Amino acid sequence: MRKMMKTIDARGLACPAPVLLVKEAVDVGQATEMTVLVDNEPARENVARFLGSRSYKVTVDTDGSTFTLTASGTGAGEVAQPVQPAAEANDATHQKIVVLVATDRIGNGDDELGQKLMVSYIKTLKEMGPDLWQLIFLNGGVRLSLRSSPVLSELQAYERDGIIVLACGTCLEHFGLTRDKAVGETTNMLDIVTACQLADKVVSLG
Amino acid sequence: MLVGTATADDAGVYRVSAELALIQTVDFFTPIVDDPYDFGRIAAANALSDVYAMGGLPKTAMNIVAYPYDTLGPEPLTAILAGGAAKLHEAGVVLLGGHSIEDDELKYGLSVTGYVHPGRIAANQGLQPGDGLVLTKPIGTGVINTAIKANLASAQTIVTVTESMATLNKLAAGIMANSTVSACTDITGFGLLGHLAEMLCGTGTSVTIQAGEVPLLPEAYTFASMGFVPVGAHNNRNFRENMVQFLPGFDPVMRDLLFDPQTSGGLLIGCPANECRRLVERLRDEGVSAATIIGYVNTQQDGTITVVEK
């Protein structure tokens, strides 16, 4: 197949004009290589996003005032399926669960067993899926948020997934552990009360 | 004067007596949909919204028209005014008159006057730590209107976004009037986060927004991820970025939607957490189906908006 080159000068245009011009070019021709000139940041971002959504590979150069976007691909109109955010995708079934953890071990009987159970519980919480909203540590539970926590990497992964991990500031201070916290944000009682009130379900341990 | 220009409120409020305050507002713009009747409905819903957002009842209105008679002829104008009149009728508002001029570019809107009890004003400032934040309409009209220009929006999406913009905030405001509310604004040109920033500005109050809870219009996310984002969203973000903290790695598409300029958007209502869920239930029961708790006032007291994913 012959290479089709196309240059679009969209300098001096504000959004959405540049992206509309580029869409028109992609829709009519089978351009495999395309150069788009824009002179503002929103246009750069939107044009790059559009070309990306049509499966073009995009590189960007700038001389300070003009951005040059170079795109290559089939331009066959293969629209990549965008990821749907939670609000659009599973509105109906989605609920908000707050888990309050006020101890670093589960139950009475044997402390060593209790600690193992807690590690297992925190690891297994991911089975709640998108319903798990906030994980709040109080009293002895704040030990699970420290550098030495046996579930540190799990909690960090939860945080990366957008789950809110909170540790009670008064509790950390009481134990002199404020500096040792390695995951989560510090919180206070009013924020905890508010979260529990807005939640669909609160699970309390210890 | 009870509410003036200092707080970027939705409308001005003037106390007439101990029992009565006057609300005045004006809003007009260029067409955002092709159908003239729908444009009239949307412009009227948008202008009336400022009175509802202050907790008031609109009573009278005046049309404002700029119109190119020579190029368009009289029919579209008749349809626009009929659309506006239909919404005024629904709101129980009397049209007293108006003013029109010749202009190359079509513009339509209204000046609306309403009443409120001086003790029942829902100003845009007054959020308290522990309040939940309730949004009554989905967002994304700016992005979808951009996609309509690119002939990308489906017929179904065009109908949905048109009806959302033409929906009065009357029902939501009526329910709000019977609830304990700390503050309220309507979401328009500055986008969700822009108007939220106005609620916080100068107060030291801080809020957390749960992006995953924010209701979106159909296809809004898809179009934003394809780059159909109006320049207004970028301007809104530049203007208020210093007040907003996105967690690292936050989705830039969702970020743009949160700043997307809205036409005739919903109400954003602050309400004590213990009343919040009941308020949402009442709104949904009565037909404000998008009503959702999208965040809460936290105790940071540094005047910032923290945006988390869920």
PDB file of C-alpha atoms in Angstrom, chain B residues 55-166:
ATOM      1  CA  GLY B  55     -33.711  28.413  47.479  1.00  0.00           C
ATOM      2  CA  GLY B  56     -36.293  30.757  45.925  1.00  0.00           C
ATOM      3  CA  LEU B  57     -39.440  30.576  43.823  1.00  0.00           C
ATOM      4  CA  PRO B  58     -39.321  32.302  40.419  1.00  0.00           C
ATOM      5  CA  LYS B  59     -42.326  34.561  39.800  1.00  0.00           C
ATOM      6  CA  THR B  60     -41.805  36.807  36.752  1.00  0.00           C
ATOM      7  CA  ALA B  61     -39.513  36.913  33.719  1.00  0.00           C
ATOM      8  CA  MET B  62     -38.518  39.063  30.726  1.00  0.00           C
ATOM      9  CA  ASN B  63     -37.184  37.701  27.430  1.00  0.00           C
ATOM     10  CA  ILE B  64     -33.849  38.885  26.025  1.00  0.00           C
ATOM     11  CA  VAL B  65     -33.387  38.307  22.301  1.00  0.00           C
ATOM     12  CA  ALA B  66     -30.618  39.128  19.816  1.00  0.00           C
ATOM     13  CA  TYR B  67     -31.721  37.896  16.398  1.00  0.00           C
ATOM     14  CA  PRO B  68     -30.663  38.001  12.718  1.00  0.00           C
ATOM     15  CA  TYR B  69     -34.092  38.567  11.119  1.00  0.00           C
ATOM     16  CA  ASP B  70     -32.663  38.950   7.607  1.00  0.00           C
ATOM     17  CA  THR B  71     -30.934  35.568   7.474  1.00  0.00           C
ATOM     18  CA  LEU B  72     -33.246  33.421   9.624  1.00  0.00           C
ATOM     19  CA  GLY B  73     -36.737  34.840   9.097  1.00  0.00           C
ATOM     20  CA  PRO B  74     -39.387  34.804  11.827  1.00  0.00           C
ATOM     21  CA  GLU B  75     -40.129  31.069  12.258  1.00  0.00           C
ATOM     22  CA  PRO B  76     -37.137  29.975  14.382  1.00  0.00           C
ATOM     23  CA  LEU B  77     -37.700  32.894  16.753  1.00  0.00           C
ATOM     24  CA  THR B  78     -41.340  31.905  17.225  1.00  0.00           C
ATOM     25  CA  ALA B  79     -40.212  28.366  18.117  1.00  0.00           C
ATOM     26  CA  ILE B  80     -37.525  29.603  20.524  1.00  0.00           C
ATOM     27  CA  LEU B  81     -39.985  31.829  22.367  1.00  0.00           C
ATOM     28  CA  ALA B  82     -42.556  29.012  22.470  1.00  0.00           C
ATOM     29  CA  GLY B  83     -39.932  26.707  24.029  1.00  0.00           C
ATOM     30  CA  GLY B  84     -39.091  29.354  26.628  1.00  0.00           C
ATOM     31  CA  ALA B  85     -42.783  29.983  27.345  1.00  0.00           C
ATOM     32  CA  ALA B  86     -43.400  26.257  27.894  1.00  0.00           C
ATOM     33  CA  LYS B  87     -40.734  26.159  30.615  1.00  0.00           C
ATOM     34  CA  LEU B  88     -42.016  29.374  32.235  1.00  0.00           C
ATOM     35  CA  HIS B  89     -45.488  27.825  32.345  1.00  0.00           C
ATOM     36  CA  GLU B  90     -44.084  24.662  33.957  1.00  0.00           C
ATOM     37  CA  ALA B  91     -42.305  26.849  36.532  1.00  0.00           C
ATOM     38  CA  GLY B  92     -45.454  28.871  37.252  1.00  0.00           C
ATOM     39  CA  VAL B  93     -43.722  32.058  36.068  1.00  0.00           C
ATOM     40  CA  VAL B  94     -45.462  34.973  34.334  1.00  0.00           C
ATOM     41  CA  LEU B  95     -43.751  36.524  31.310  1.00  0.00           C
ATOM     42  CA  LEU B  96     -44.028  40.309  31.658  1.00  0.00           C
ATOM     43  CA  GLY B  97     -42.315  41.363  28.432  1.00  0.00           C
ATOM     44  CA  GLY B  98     -38.846  41.543  26.987  1.00  0.00           C
ATOM     45  CA  HIS B  99     -36.489  43.274  24.629  1.00  0.00           C
ATOM     46  CA  SER B 100     -35.047  42.285  21.265  1.00  0.00           C
ATOM     47  CA  ILE B 101     -32.339  43.699  19.014  1.00  0.00           C
ATOM     48  CA  GLU B 102     -30.993  42.891  15.542  1.00  0.00           C
ATOM     49  CA  ASP B 103     -27.726  41.000  15.737  1.00  0.00           C
ATOM     50  CA  ASP B 104     -25.659  38.842  13.368  1.00  0.00           C
ATOM     51  CA  GLU B 105     -25.469  36.146  16.019  1.00  0.00           C
ATOM     52  CA  LEU B 106     -28.571  34.636  17.630  1.00  0.00           C
ATOM     53  CA  LYS B 107     -28.776  34.879  21.415  1.00  0.00           C
ATOM     54  CA  TYR B 108     -31.655  34.126  23.766  1.00  0.00           C
ATOM     55  CA  GLY B 109     -32.163  34.143  27.496  1.00  0.00           C
ATOM     56  CA  LEU B 110     -34.216  35.634  30.292  1.00  0.00           C
ATOM     57  CA  SER B 111     -34.099  37.909  33.249  1.00  0.00           C
ATOM     58  CA  VAL B 112     -35.944  36.188  36.108  1.00  0.00           C
ATOM     59  CA  THR B 113     -37.268  37.601  39.383  1.00  0.00           C
ATOM     60  CA  GLY B 114     -38.281  35.443  42.326  1.00  0.00           C
ATOM     61  CA  TYR B 115     -39.056  35.435  46.045  1.00  0.00           C
ATOM     62  CA  VAL B 116     -37.394  33.826  49.017  1.00  0.00           C
ATOM     63  CA  HIS B 117     -37.863  34.114  52.763  1.00  0.00           C
ATOM     64  CA  PRO B 118     -34.789  35.991  54.053  1.00  0.00           C
ATOM     65  CA  GLY B 119     -34.178  33.166  56.546  1.00  0.00           C
ATOM     66  CA  ARG B 120     -34.362  30.432  53.892  1.00  0.00           C
ATOM     67  CA  ILE B 121     -31.731  31.642  51.407  1.00  0.00           C
ATOM     68  CA  ALA B 122     -29.512  28.824  50.112  1.00  0.00           C
ATOM     69  CA  ALA B 123     -26.352  30.827  49.455  1.00  0.00           C
ATOM     70  CA  ASN B 124     -23.371  29.163  47.816  1.00  0.00           C
ATOM     71  CA  GLN B 125     -21.215  29.474  50.927  1.00  0.00           C
ATOM     72  CA  GLY B 126     -21.974  27.839  54.263  1.00  0.00           C
ATOM     73  CA  LEU B 127     -20.709  24.257  53.911  1.00  0.00           C
ATOM     74  CA  GLN B 128     -19.849  22.668  57.275  1.00  0.00           C
ATOM     75  CA  PRO B 129     -17.384  19.846  58.069  1.00  0.00           C
ATOM     76  CA  GLY B 130     -19.311  16.587  58.005  1.00  0.00           C
ATOM     77  CA  ASP B 131     -21.760  17.726  55.297  1.00  0.00           C
ATOM     78  CA  GLY B 132     -22.386  15.450  52.339  1.00  0.00           C
ATOM     79  CA  LEU B 133     -22.525  16.904  48.817  1.00  0.00           C
ATOM     80  CA  VAL B 134     -25.472  15.956  46.605  1.00  0.00           C
ATOM     81  CA  LEU B 135     -25.518  16.514  42.831  1.00  0.00           C
ATOM     82  CA  THR B 136     -28.921  16.373  41.095  1.00  0.00           C
ATOM     83  CA  LYS B 137     -28.046  16.073  37.361  1.00  0.00           C
ATOM     84  CA  PRO B 138     -25.368  14.119  35.479  1.00  0.00           C
ATOM     85  CA  ILE B 139     -22.449  16.106  33.997  1.00  0.00           C
ATOM     86  CA  GLY B 140     -20.898  16.120  30.510  1.00  0.00           C
ATOM     87  CA  THR B 141     -23.035  18.537  28.441  1.00  0.00           C
ATOM     88  CA  GLY B 142     -19.981  20.489  27.190  1.00  0.00           C
ATOM     89  CA  VAL B 143     -18.205  17.360  25.950  1.00  0.00           C
ATOM     90  CA  ILE B 144     -21.362  15.961  24.340  1.00  0.00           C
ATOM     91  CA  ASN B 145     -22.188  19.260  22.621  1.00  0.00           C
ATOM     92  CA  THR B 146     -18.648  19.172  21.194  1.00  0.00           C
ATOM     93  CA  ALA B 147     -19.199  15.609  19.962  1.00  0.00           C
ATOM     94  CA  ILE B 148     -22.519  16.672  18.396  1.00  0.00           C
ATOM     95  CA  LYS B 149     -20.556  19.225  16.320  1.00  0.00           C
ATOM     96  CA  ALA B 150     -18.354  16.330  15.134  1.00  0.00           C
ATOM     97  CA  ASN B 151     -21.449  14.269  14.214  1.00  0.00           C
ATOM     98  CA  LEU B 152     -20.421  11.593  16.689  1.00  0.00           C
ATOM     99  CA  ALA B 153     -23.258  11.617  19.190  1.00  0.00           C
ATOM    100  CA  SER B 154     -26.024   9.074  18.695  1.00  0.00           C
ATOM    101  CA  ALA B 155     -29.628  10.259  18.303  1.00  0.00           C
ATOM    102  CA  GLN B 156     -30.404   8.696  21.686  1.00  0.00           C
ATOM    103  CA  THR B 157     -27.585  10.621  23.385  1.00  0.00           C
ATOM    104  CA  ILE B 158     -28.747  13.892  21.788  1.00  0.00           C
ATOM    105  CA  VAL B 159     -32.244  13.330  23.156  1.00  0.00           C
ATOM    106  CA  THR B 160     -30.902  12.454  26.620  1.00  0.00           C
ATOM    107  CA  VAL B 161     -28.611  15.478  26.863  1.00  0.00           C
ATOM    108  CA  THR B 162     -31.324  17.822  25.510  1.00  0.00           C
ATOM    109  CA  GLU B 163     -33.849  16.595  28.076  1.00  0.00           C
ATOM    110  CA  SER B 164     -31.292  16.849  30.874  1.00  0.00           C
ATOM    111  CA  MET B 165     -30.520  20.478  29.962  1.00  0.00           C
ATOM    112  CA  ALA B 166     -34.230  21.338  29.567  1.00  0.00           C
TER     113      ALA B 166
END
